[in-house]
Amino acid sequence: MSMDKLIDSLSSQGWYVWDDFMSLQHIQAIKNSIPDTLQDARIGRGDTLQGNKSIRADQTVWLEPEMGEPIVNYLDKMEQVRQELNCQLYLGLRDFETHFCRYPNGGFYKKHVDNPRGQGRRKVTTVLYMNETWQAGDGGELVVYDKENNQLFELEPLAGRMIFFMSEEFPHEVLPTQQKRESIAGWFLTEKLL
């Protein structure tokens, strides 16, 4: 069972790729629920929040239950994962935040860690890929590194594939895209969102 593999892999190596996390039918239903108005992505938090297209060139929208049943179903599935991670790994995960990301042709996200300045609020990062027609040469791969800056692997953004990794352990980047690239990034948090 993939949930068991997720638990084993997160505890042993800190990451897991779940290739059939969501069906193409569910992916399409989620895409149809995303509003047309996306915002240029920003970096930082609070007072330091800023746009910087030399670091990150994508557009996002935070997912909310009001966007429709496909979004609610996705959030419910992630809640089940959160509960299982807490039950099996005692991670103290209290909430989940998530947004849809669209990288236009040429979009990228330079190497970064998901907990800026060691805040530690984000514990487990998730990325669900939504690119039904992705082919080699389309770009937009996720490259994951260890803390010594050694490349661990490069992951193709295939529709239905989800990666989970420990947020503070793995610097990562999105390579420049040659096609539109869509995904849902999320973070299991150790603090409840207000």
Coordinates of N, CA, C and O in Angstrom, one line a residue:
M1 N 0.8 -1.2 0.0 CA 0.0 0.0 0.0 C 0.9 1.3 0.0 O 1.9 1.3 0.7
S2 N 0.5 2.2 -0.8 CA 1.4 3.4 -1.0 C 1.5 4.2 0.3 O 2.5 4.9 0.6
M3 N 0.4 4.3 1.2 CA 0.6 5.0 2.4 C 1.7 4.4 3.3 O 2.4 5.1 3.9
D4 N 1.8 3.1 3.3 CA 2.8 2.4 4.1 C 4.2 2.8 3.5 O 5.2 3.1 4.2
K5 N 4.3 2.8 2.2 CA 5.5 3.2 1.5 C 5.9 4.7 1.8 O 7.1 5.0 2.0
L6 N 4.9 5.5 1.9 CA 5.1 6.9 2.2 C 5.7 7.0 3.6 O 6.7 7.7 3.8
I7 N 5.1 6.3 4.6 CA 5.6 6.4 6.0 C 7.0 5.9 6.1 O 7.9 6.5 6.7
D8 N 7.3 4.7 5.5 CA 8.6 4.1 5.5 C 9.6 5.0 4.9 O 10.7 5.2 5.4
S9 N 9.3 5.5 3.7 CA 10.3 6.3 3.0 C 10.5 7.7 3.6 O 11.7 8.1 3.7
L10 N 9.5 8.3 4.2 CA 9.7 9.6 4.9 C 10.6 9.4 6.1 O 11.5 10.2 6.4
S11 N 10.4 8.3 6.8 CA 11.1 8.0 8.0 C 12.6 7.6 7.8 O 13.5 7.9 8.5
S12 N 12.8 6.9 6.6 CA 14.1 6.4 6.3 C 15.0 7.4 5.5 O 16.2 7.6 5.8
Q13 N 14.4 8.0 4.5 CA 15.2 8.8 3.6 C 14.7 10.3 3.5 O 15.4 11.1 3.0
G14 N 13.5 10.5 4.1 CA 13.0 11.9 4.2 C 12.2 12.4 3.0 O 11.8 13.5 2.9
W15 N 12.0 11.5 2.0 CA 11.2 11.9 0.8 C 10.5 10.6 0.2 O 11.0 9.5 0.4
Y16 N 9.5 10.9 -0.6 CA 8.8 9.8 -1.2 C 8.0 10.3 -2.5 O 7.4 11.4 -2.4
V17 N 8.1 9.6 -3.6 CA 7.4 9.9 -4.8 C 6.3 8.9 -5.0 O 6.5 7.7 -5.0
W18 N 5.0 9.4 -5.0 CA 3.8 8.6 -5.1 C 3.2 8.8 -6.5 O 2.6 9.9 -6.7
D19 N 3.5 7.9 -7.4 CA 3.2 8.2 -8.8 C 1.7 8.2 -9.2 O 1.3 8.9 -10.1
D20 N 0.9 7.5 -8.5 CA -0.6 7.5 -8.8 C -1.4 8.1 -7.7 O -2.5 7.6 -7.4
F21 N -0.9 9.2 -7.1 CA -1.6 9.8 -6.0 C -3.0 10.2 -6.3 O -3.9 10.1 -5.5
M22 N -3.2 10.7 -7.6 CA -4.5 11.2 -8.0 C -4.7 10.9 -9.4 O -3.8 11.0 -10.2
S23 N -5.9 10.5 -9.8 CA -6.2 10.1 -11.2 C -6.3 11.4 -12.1 O -6.5 12.5 -11.6
L24 N -6.1 11.1 -13.4 CA -6.2 12.2 -14.4 C -7.6 12.9 -14.3 O -7.7 14.1 -14.5
Q25 N -8.6 12.1 -14.1 CA -10.0 12.6 -14.0 C -10.0 13.6 -12.8 O -10.6 14.7 -13.0
H26 N -9.5 13.3 -11.7 CA -9.5 14.2 -10.5 C -8.6 15.4 -10.8 O -9.0 16.5 -10.4
I27 N -7.5 15.2 -11.4 CA -6.6 16.3 -11.8 C -7.4 17.3 -12.7 O -7.3 18.5 -12.4
Q28 N -8.1 16.8 -13.7 CA -8.8 17.7 -14.6 C -9.9 18.5 -13.8 O -10.2 19.6 -14.0
A29 N -10.6 17.8 -12.9 CA -11.7 18.4 -12.1 C -11.1 19.5 -11.2 O -11.7 20.6 -11.1
I30 N -9.9 19.3 -10.7 CA -9.3 20.4 -9.9 C -8.9 21.5 -10.8 O -9.2 22.7 -10.4
K31 N -8.3 21.3 -11.9 CA -8.0 22.4 -12.8 C -9.2 23.2 -13.2 O -9.1 24.4 -13.3
N32 N -10.3 22.5 -13.4 CA -11.5 23.2 -13.8 C -12.1 24.1 -12.7 O -12.9 25.0 -12.9
S33 N -11.7 23.8 -11.5 CA -12.1 24.6 -10.3 C -11.2 25.8 -10.0 O -11.6 26.6 -9.1
I34 N -10.1 25.9 -10.6 CA -9.1 27.0 -10.3 C -9.6 28.2 -10.9 O -10.0 28.3 -12.1
P35 N -9.7 29.3 -10.2 CA -10.1 30.6 -10.8 C -9.1 31.1 -11.8 O -8.0 30.7 -11.9
D36 N -9.6 31.9 -12.7 CA -8.8 32.5 -13.8 C -7.8 33.5 -13.3 O -6.7 33.6 -14.0
T37 N -8.0 34.1 -12.2 CA -7.2 35.2 -11.7 C -6.1 34.6 -10.8 O -6.4 34.3 -9.7
L38 N -4.9 34.5 -11.3 CA -3.8 34.1 -10.5 C -2.9 35.3 -10.2 O -2.9 36.3 -11.0
Q39 N -2.1 35.3 -9.2 CA -1.2 36.4 -8.8 C 0.2 36.0 -9.0 O 0.6 34.8 -8.8
D40 N 1.1 36.9 -9.4 CA 2.5 36.7 -9.5 C 3.0 36.2 -8.1 O 2.6 36.8 -7.1
A41 N 3.7 35.1 -8.1 CA 4.2 34.5 -6.8 C 5.2 35.4 -6.2 O 5.9 36.2 -6.8
R42 N 5.2 35.4 -4.8 CA 6.1 36.2 -4.0 C 7.0 35.3 -3.1 O 6.6 34.1 -2.9
I43 N 8.0 35.9 -2.6 CA 8.9 35.1 -1.7 C 8.9 35.9 -0.4 O 8.7 37.1 -0.3
G44 N 9.3 35.2 0.7 CA 9.4 35.8 2.0 C 8.1 35.6 2.8 O 7.2 34.8 2.3
R45 N 8.0 36.3 3.9 CA 6.8 36.1 4.7 C 6.6 37.4 5.5 O 7.6 38.0 5.9
G46 N 5.4 37.8 5.8 CA 5.1 38.9 6.6 C 5.7 40.2 6.0 O 5.5 40.5 4.9
D47 N 6.5 40.9 6.8 CA 7.1 42.2 6.4 C 8.1 42.0 5.2 O 8.4 43.0 4.5
T48 N 8.6 40.8 5.0 CA 9.6 40.6 4.0 C 9.1 40.1 2.7 O 9.8 39.8 1.7
L49 N 7.7 39.9 2.6 CA 7.1 39.4 1.4 C 7.3 40.3 0.2 O 7.1 41.5 0.3
Q50 N 7.8 39.7 -0.9 CA 8.1 40.6 -2.1 C 8.1 39.7 -3.3 O 8.2 38.5 -3.3
G51 N 7.8 40.4 -4.4 CA 7.9 39.7 -5.7 C 9.4 39.8 -6.2 O 10.0 40.9 -6.0
N52 N 9.9 38.8 -6.8 CA 11.2 38.8 -7.3 C 11.3 37.8 -8.4 O 11.6 36.6 -8.2
K53 N 11.1 38.2 -9.7 CA 11.0 37.4 -10.8 C 12.4 36.8 -11.2 O 12.5 35.9 -12.1
S54 N 13.5 37.3 -10.6 CA 14.8 36.7 -10.9 C 15.0 35.4 -10.0 O 15.9 34.6 -10.3
I55 N 14.1 35.2 -9.0 CA 14.2 34.0 -8.2 C 13.0 33.1 -8.5 O 13.2 31.9 -8.5
R56 N 11.9 33.7 -8.8 CA 10.7 32.8 -8.9 C 9.8 33.5 -10.0 O 9.4 34.6 -9.8
A57 N 9.4 32.7 -11.0 CA 8.6 33.2 -12.1 C 7.4 32.4 -12.3 O 7.3 31.7 -13.4
D58 N 6.5 32.3 -11.4 CA 5.3 31.6 -11.5 C 4.1 32.4 -11.0 O 4.3 33.4 -10.4
Q59 N 2.9 31.9 -11.2 CA 1.7 32.5 -10.6 C 1.0 31.5 -9.8 O 1.0 30.3 -10.0
T60 N 0.3 32.0 -8.7 CA -0.3 31.1 -7.7 C -1.7 31.7 -7.3 O -2.0 32.8 -7.5
V61 N -2.4 30.7 -6.7 CA -3.7 31.1 -6.0 C -3.8 30.1 -4.9 O -3.6 28.9 -5.1
W62 N -4.1 30.6 -3.7 CA -4.3 29.7 -2.5 C -5.6 28.9 -2.7 O -6.6 29.5 -3.1
L63 N -5.6 27.7 -2.4 CA -6.8 26.8 -2.5 C -7.7 27.0 -1.3 O -7.2 26.9 -0.2
E64 N -9.0 27.2 -1.6 CA -10.0 27.3 -0.5 C -11.1 26.4 -0.8 O -11.5 26.1 -2.0
P65 N -11.8 25.8 0.2 CA -12.9 24.9 0.0 C -14.0 25.5 -0.9 O -14.7 24.8 -1.6
E66 N -14.2 26.9 -0.8 CA -15.2 27.5 -1.6 C -15.0 27.4 -3.1 O -16.0 27.7 -3.9
M67 N -13.9 26.9 -3.5 CA -13.6 26.8 -5.0 C -14.3 25.6 -5.6 O -14.4 25.5 -6.8
G68 N -14.9 24.7 -4.8 CA -15.7 23.7 -5.3 C -15.3 22.3 -4.8 O -14.3 22.1 -4.1
E69 N -16.2 21.3 -5.1 CA -16.1 20.0 -4.6 C -14.7 19.3 -4.9 O -14.1 18.6 -4.1
P70 N -14.2 19.5 -6.1 CA -12.9 18.8 -6.4 C -11.8 19.3 -5.5 O -10.9 18.6 -5.0
I71 N -11.8 20.6 -5.1 CA -10.8 21.2 -4.1 C -11.1 20.6 -2.8 O -10.1 20.2 -2.0
V72 N -12.3 20.5 -2.4 CA -12.7 19.9 -1.1 C -12.2 18.5 -1.0 O -11.6 18.1 0.0
N73 N -12.4 17.7 -2.1 CA -12.0 16.3 -2.1 C -10.5 16.2 -1.9 O -9.9 15.3 -1.2
Y74 N -9.7 17.1 -2.6 CA -8.3 17.1 -2.5 C -7.9 17.5 -1.0 O -7.0 16.8 -0.5
L75 N -8.5 18.5 -0.5 CA -8.1 18.9 0.9 C -8.5 17.8 1.9 O -7.7 17.5 2.8
D76 N -9.6 17.1 1.6 CA -10.0 15.9 2.5 C -8.9 14.8 2.4 O -8.5 14.2 3.4
K77 N -8.4 14.5 1.2 CA -7.4 13.5 1.0 C -6.1 13.9 1.8 O -5.5 13.0 2.4
M78 N -5.8 15.2 1.7 CA -4.6 15.6 2.4 C -4.7 15.6 3.9 O -3.8 15.3 4.6
E79 N -6.0 15.8 4.4 CA -6.2 15.7 5.8 C -6.0 14.2 6.3 O -5.5 14.0 7.3
Q80 N -6.5 13.3 5.4 CA -6.2 11.9 5.8 C -4.7 11.6 5.9 O -4.3 10.8 6.8
V81 N -4.0 12.1 4.9 CA -2.5 11.9 4.9 C -1.9 12.5 6.2 O -1.1 11.9 6.9
R82 N -2.4 13.7 6.5 CA -1.9 14.4 7.8 C -2.1 13.6 9.0 O -1.2 13.4 9.8
Q83 N -3.3 13.0 9.1 CA -3.6 12.2 10.3 C -2.8 11.0 10.3 O -2.3 10.6 11.4
E84 N -2.6 10.4 9.2 CA -1.7 9.1 9.1 C -0.3 9.4 9.5 O 0.4 8.7 10.2
L85 N 0.2 10.5 9.0 CA 1.6 10.9 9.3 C 1.8 11.2 10.8 O 2.8 10.8 11.4
N86 N 0.8 11.8 11.4 CA 0.8 12.1 12.8 C 0.8 10.7 13.6 O 1.5 10.5 14.6
C87 N -0.1 9.9 13.2 CA -0.3 8.6 13.9 C 0.9 7.7 13.8 O 1.3 7.1 14.8
Q88 N 1.6 7.7 12.6 CA 2.7 6.8 12.4 C 4.1 7.4 12.8 O 5.0 6.7 13.2
L89 N 4.2 8.7 12.5 CA 5.5 9.3 12.7 C 5.6 10.4 13.8 O 6.7 10.9 14.0
Y90 N 4.5 10.6 14.4 CA 4.4 11.6 15.6 C 5.0 12.9 15.2 O 5.9 13.5 15.9
L91 N 4.6 13.5 14.0 CA 5.2 14.7 13.6 C 4.6 16.0 14.2 O 5.1 17.1 14.0
G92 N 3.4 15.9 14.8 CA 2.8 17.0 15.4 C 2.2 18.0 14.3 O 2.3 19.2 14.5
L93 N 1.8 17.5 13.2 CA 1.2 18.3 12.1 C -0.2 18.8 12.5 O -1.0 18.0 12.8
R94 N -0.4 20.1 12.5 CA -1.6 20.6 12.9 C -2.5 21.2 11.8 O -3.6 21.5 12.1
D95 N -1.9 21.5 10.7 CA -2.6 22.1 9.6 C -2.0 21.9 8.3 O -0.9 21.3 8.2
F96 N -2.6 22.4 7.2 CA -2.1 22.2 5.8 C -2.4 23.5 5.1 O -3.6 23.9 5.1
E97 N -1.4 24.0 4.4 CA -1.7 25.2 3.5 C -1.2 24.7 2.1 O -0.3 24.0 1.9
T98 N -1.9 25.3 1.1 CA -1.7 24.8 -0.3 C -2.1 25.8 -1.3 O -3.0 26.6 -1.1
H99 N -1.3 25.9 -2.4 CA -1.7 26.7 -3.5 C -1.4 26.1 -4.8 O -0.5 25.2 -5.0
F100 N -2.2 26.5 -5.8 CA -2.0 26.1 -7.2 C -0.9 26.9 -7.8 O -0.9 28.2 -7.5
C101 N 0.0 26.4 -8.6 CA 1.1 27.1 -9.2 C 1.0 26.9 -10.7 O 0.9 25.7 -11.2
R102 N 1.2 28.0 -11.5 CA 1.3 27.9 -12.9 C 2.6 28.6 -13.3 O 2.8 29.8 -13.1
Y103 N 3.4 27.8 -14.0 CA 4.7 28.4 -14.5 C 4.5 28.6 -16.0 O 4.2 27.6 -16.7
P104 N 4.6 29.8 -16.5 CA 4.4 30.0 -18.0 C 5.7 29.5 -18.7 O 6.7 29.1 -18.0
N105 N 5.7 29.4 -20.0 CA 6.8 29.0 -20.7 C 8.0 29.9 -20.3 O 7.9 31.1 -20.2
G106 N 9.1 29.3 -19.9 CA 10.3 30.0 -19.4 C 10.3 30.2 -17.8 O 11.2 30.7 -17.3
G107 N 9.2 29.8 -17.2 CA 9.1 30.0 -15.7 C 10.1 29.0 -15.0 O 10.4 28.0 -15.5
F108 N 10.4 29.4 -13.8 CA 11.4 28.7 -13.0 C 11.2 29.1 -11.5 O 10.5 30.1 -11.2
Y109 N 11.9 28.4 -10.6 CA 12.0 28.8 -9.2 C 13.4 28.3 -8.8 O 13.7 27.1 -8.7
K110 N 14.3 29.3 -8.5 CA 15.7 29.0 -8.1 C 15.7 28.2 -6.8 O 14.8 28.2 -6.0
K111 N 16.9 27.6 -6.6 CA 17.1 26.7 -5.4 C 16.7 27.4 -4.1 O 17.1 28.6 -3.9
H112 N 16.0 26.8 -3.2 CA 15.5 27.3 -2.0 C 15.1 26.2 -1.0 O 15.0 25.1 -1.4
V113 N 14.9 26.6 0.2 CA 14.4 25.7 1.3 C 13.0 26.3 1.7 O 12.9 27.5 1.7
D114 N 12.1 25.4 2.0 CA 10.7 25.8 2.2 C 10.5 26.5 3.6 O 9.4 26.9 3.9
N115 N 11.4 26.5 4.5 CA 11.3 27.2 5.8 C 12.3 28.3 5.8 O 13.4 28.2 6.3
P116 N 11.9 29.5 5.3 CA 12.9 30.6 5.3 C 13.3 31.0 6.7 O 12.5 31.0 7.6
R117 N 14.6 31.2 6.8 CA 15.2 31.7 8.0 C 14.9 30.8 9.2 O 14.7 31.2 10.3
G118 N 14.8 29.5 8.9 CA 14.7 28.5 10.0 C 13.4 28.7 10.9 O 13.5 28.3 12.0
Q119 N 12.3 29.1 10.3 CA 11.1 29.3 11.1 C 10.6 28.0 11.6 O 10.0 27.9 12.6
G120 N 10.7 26.9 10.8 CA 10.3 25.6 11.2 C 8.9 25.3 11.3 O 8.4 24.2 11.7
R121 N 8.0 26.1 10.7 CA 6.6 25.9 10.7 C 6.2 24.9 9.7 O 5.3 24.0 10.0
R122 N 6.8 24.9 8.6 CA 6.5 23.9 7.5 C 7.4 22.6 7.8 O 8.6 22.7 7.9
K123 N 6.7 21.5 7.9 CA 7.4 20.3 8.3 C 7.5 19.3 7.1 O 8.6 18.7 6.9
V124 N 6.4 19.1 6.3 CA 6.5 18.3 5.2 C 5.9 19.0 4.0 O 4.8 19.6 4.0
T125 N 6.7 19.1 2.9 CA 6.3 19.7 1.6 C 5.7 18.7 0.7 O 6.1 17.5 0.7
T126 N 4.7 19.1 0.0 CA 4.0 18.2 -1.0 C 3.9 19.0 -2.3 O 3.7 20.2 -2.3
V127 N 4.1 18.3 -3.4 CA 3.8 18.8 -4.7 C 3.1 17.8 -5.6 O 3.6 16.7 -5.8
L128 N 1.9 18.2 -6.0 CA 1.1 17.3 -6.9 C 1.2 17.9 -8.3 O 0.9 19.1 -8.5
Y129 N 1.6 17.1 -9.3 CA 1.8 17.6 -10.6 C 0.6 17.3 -11.5 O -0.2 16.4 -11.3
M130 N 0.3 18.3 -12.4 CA -1.0 18.3 -13.1 C -0.8 18.4 -14.6 O -1.6 19.0 -15.3
N131 N 0.3 17.9 -15.2 CA 0.7 18.1 -16.6 C 0.5 16.8 -17.3 O 1.4 16.0 -17.5
E132 N -0.7 16.7 -17.9 CA -1.1 15.5 -18.6 C -0.3 15.1 -19.8 O -0.2 14.0 -20.2
T133 N 0.2 16.2 -20.5 CA 0.9 15.9 -21.8 C 2.4 16.2 -21.7 O 3.1 16.3 -22.7
W134 N 3.0 16.2 -20.4 CA 4.4 16.5 -20.3 C 5.2 15.4 -21.0 O 5.0 14.2 -20.9
Q135 N 6.3 15.9 -21.7 CA 7.2 15.0 -22.4 C 8.7 15.4 -22.1 O 8.9 16.6 -21.7
A136 N 9.6 14.5 -22.2 CA 11.0 14.9 -22.0 C 11.3 16.1 -23.0 O 10.9 16.1 -24.1
G137 N 12.0 17.1 -22.4 CA 12.3 18.3 -23.2 C 11.4 19.4 -22.9 O 11.7 20.6 -23.2
D138 N 10.3 19.2 -22.1 CA 9.4 20.2 -21.8 C 9.9 21.0 -20.6 O 9.3 22.1 -20.3
G139 N 10.9 20.5 -19.9 CA 11.4 21.3 -18.7 C 10.5 21.3 -17.5 O 9.5 20.5 -17.5
G140 N 10.9 22.1 -16.6 CA 10.0 22.2 -15.4 C 10.3 21.1 -14.3 O 9.5 20.9 -13.4
E141 N 11.3 20.3 -14.5 CA 11.6 19.3 -13.6 C 12.0 19.8 -12.2 O 12.5 20.9 -12.1
L142 N 11.6 19.1 -11.1 CA 12.0 19.4 -9.8 C 13.4 18.8 -9.5 O 13.6 17.6 -9.8
V143 N 14.4 19.6 -9.1 CA 15.7 19.0 -8.7 C 15.8 19.2 -7.2 O 15.6 20.2 -6.7
V144 N 16.1 18.0 -6.6 CA 16.2 18.0 -5.1 C 17.7 17.7 -4.7 O 18.3 16.9 -5.3
Y145 N 18.2 18.5 -3.7 CA 19.5 18.4 -3.2 C 19.6 18.0 -1.8 O 18.6 18.2 -1.0
D146 N 20.7 17.5 -1.3 CA 20.9 17.3 0.1 C 21.5 18.6 0.7 O 21.7 19.6 0.0
K147 N 21.7 18.6 2.0 CA 22.2 19.8 2.7 C 23.6 20.2 2.3 O 24.0 21.3 2.5
E148 N 24.4 19.2 1.7 CA 25.7 19.5 1.2 C 25.7 20.0 -0.2 O 26.8 20.0 -0.9
N149 N 24.5 20.2 -0.8 CA 24.4 20.7 -2.1 C 24.6 19.7 -3.2 O 24.9 20.0 -4.4
N150 N 24.6 18.4 -2.9 CA 24.7 17.3 -3.8 C 23.3 17.0 -4.4 O 22.4 16.9 -3.7
Q151 N 23.2 16.9 -5.7 CA 21.9 16.6 -6.4 C 21.6 15.2 -6.0 O 22.3 14.3 -6.3
L152 N 20.4 15.0 -5.5 CA 19.9 13.7 -5.2 C 19.1 13.1 -6.3 O 19.3 11.9 -6.7
F153 N 18.2 13.9 -6.9 CA 17.4 13.4 -8.1 C 16.7 14.5 -8.8 O 16.6 15.6 -8.3
E154 N 16.3 14.2 -10.0 CA 15.5 15.1 -10.8 C 14.2 14.4 -11.1 O 14.2 13.3 -11.6
L155 N 13.1 15.1 -10.9 CA 11.8 14.5 -11.0 C 10.9 15.2 -12.1 O 10.7 16.4 -12.1
E156 N 10.4 14.4 -13.0 CA 9.5 14.9 -14.1 C 8.2 15.2 -13.5 O 7.6 14.4 -12.7
P157 N 7.6 16.3 -13.9 CA 6.3 16.8 -13.4 C 5.1 16.1 -14.0 O 4.3 16.8 -14.7
L158 N 4.9 14.8 -13.9 CA 3.9 14.0 -14.6 C 2.6 14.1 -13.8 O 2.5 14.0 -12.6
A159 N 1.5 14.3 -14.5 CA 0.2 14.4 -13.9 C -0.2 13.2 -13.0 O 0.1 12.1 -13.4
G160 N -0.7 13.5 -11.8 CA -1.0 12.5 -10.8 C 0.1 12.1 -9.9 O -0.2 11.5 -8.9
R161 N 1.3 12.5 -10.2 CA 2.5 12.2 -9.3 C 2.5 13.3 -8.2 O 2.3 14.5 -8.4
M162 N 2.8 12.8 -7.0 CA 3.0 13.6 -5.8 C 4.3 13.3 -5.2 O 4.7 12.1 -5.0
I163 N 5.0 14.3 -4.8 CA 6.3 14.1 -4.0 C 6.0 14.7 -2.6 O 5.4 15.8 -2.5
F164 N 6.5 14.0 -1.6 CA 6.5 14.4 -0.2 C 8.0 14.5 0.2 O 8.7 13.6 -0.1
F165 N 8.3 15.6 0.9 CA 9.7 15.6 1.5 C 9.7 16.5 2.7 O 8.9 17.4 2.9
M166 N 10.7 16.2 3.6 CA 10.8 17.0 4.8 C 11.3 18.4 4.5 O 12.3 18.5 3.8
S167 N 10.5 19.4 4.8 CA 10.7 20.7 4.3 C 12.1 21.3 4.6 O 12.6 22.1 3.8
E168 N 12.6 21.0 5.8 CA 13.9 21.7 6.1 C 15.1 20.9 5.7 O 16.2 21.4 5.8
E169 N 14.9 19.7 5.2 CA 16.0 18.9 4.8 C 16.6 19.0 3.4 O 17.7 18.6 3.1
F170 N 15.7 19.4 2.5 CA 16.0 19.3 1.1 C 15.9 20.6 0.3 O 14.8 21.0 -0.1
P171 N 17.0 21.3 0.0 CA 16.9 22.4 -0.9 C 16.4 21.9 -2.3 O 16.7 20.7 -2.6
H172 N 15.7 22.7 -3.0 CA 15.2 22.2 -4.3 C 14.9 23.4 -5.2 O 14.9 24.5 -4.8
E173 N 14.8 23.1 -6.5 CA 14.5 24.1 -7.5 C 13.6 23.5 -8.6 O 13.5 22.3 -8.8
V174 N 13.0 24.4 -9.3 CA 12.2 24.1 -10.5 C 13.0 24.6 -11.7 O 13.2 25.8 -11.8
L175 N 13.4 23.7 -12.6 CA 14.1 24.1 -13.8 C 13.2 24.8 -14.8 O 12.0 24.7 -14.7
P176 N 13.8 25.7 -15.6 CA 13.0 26.5 -16.5 C 12.1 25.6 -17.4 O 12.5 24.5 -17.9
T177 N 10.9 26.1 -17.6 CA 9.9 25.3 -18.4 C 10.0 25.7 -19.9 O 10.3 26.8 -20.2
Q178 N 9.7 24.7 -20.7 CA 9.5 25.0 -22.1 C 8.1 25.0 -22.6 O 7.7 25.2 -23.7
Q179 N 7.2 24.6 -21.6 CA 5.8 24.6 -21.8 C 5.1 25.1 -20.5 O 5.8 25.2 -19.5
K180 N 3.9 25.4 -20.5 CA 3.1 25.7 -19.3 C 3.2 24.5 -18.4 O 3.1 23.4 -18.8
R181 N 3.5 24.8 -17.1 CA 3.6 23.7 -16.1 C 2.7 24.1 -14.9 O 2.8 25.2 -14.4
E182 N 1.9 23.1 -14.5 CA 1.0 23.3 -13.4 C 1.2 22.3 -12.3 O 1.5 21.1 -12.6
S183 N 1.0 22.7 -11.1 CA 1.1 21.9 -9.9 C 0.4 22.5 -8.7 O -0.1 23.6 -8.8
I184 N 0.3 21.7 -7.7 CA -0.3 22.2 -6.4 C 0.8 21.9 -5.3 O 1.2 20.8 -5.1
A185 N 1.4 23.0 -4.8 CA 2.3 22.9 -3.7 C 1.6 23.0 -2.4 O 0.7 23.8 -2.3
G186 N 2.1 22.2 -1.4 CA 1.4 22.3 -0.1 C 2.4 22.0 1.0 O 3.5 21.5 0.7
W187 N 2.0 22.4 2.2 CA 2.9 22.2 3.4 C 2.1 21.8 4.6 O 1.1 22.4 4.9
F188 N 2.5 20.6 5.2 CA 1.9 20.3 6.5 C 2.7 21.1 7.5 O 3.9 21.1 7.5
L189 N 1.9 21.7 8.4 CA 2.4 22.7 9.4 C 2.3 22.2 10.8 O 1.4 21.5 11.2
T190 N 3.3 22.7 11.6 CA 3.3 22.4 13.0 C 2.5 23.4 13.8 O 2.3 23.3 15.0
E191 N 2.0 24.4 13.1 CA 1.2 25.5 13.8 C -0.2 25.5 13.0 O -0.2 25.4 11.8
K192 N -1.2 25.8 13.8 CA -2.5 26.0 13.2 C -2.6 27.3 12.5 O -2.2 28.3 13.1
L193 N -3.1 27.4 11.3 CA -3.3 28.7 10.6 C -4.4 29.4 11.2 O -5.4 28.9 11.6
L194 N -4.2 30.7 11.3 CA -5.3 31.6 11.9 C -6.3 32.0 10.8 O -6.0 32.1 9.7

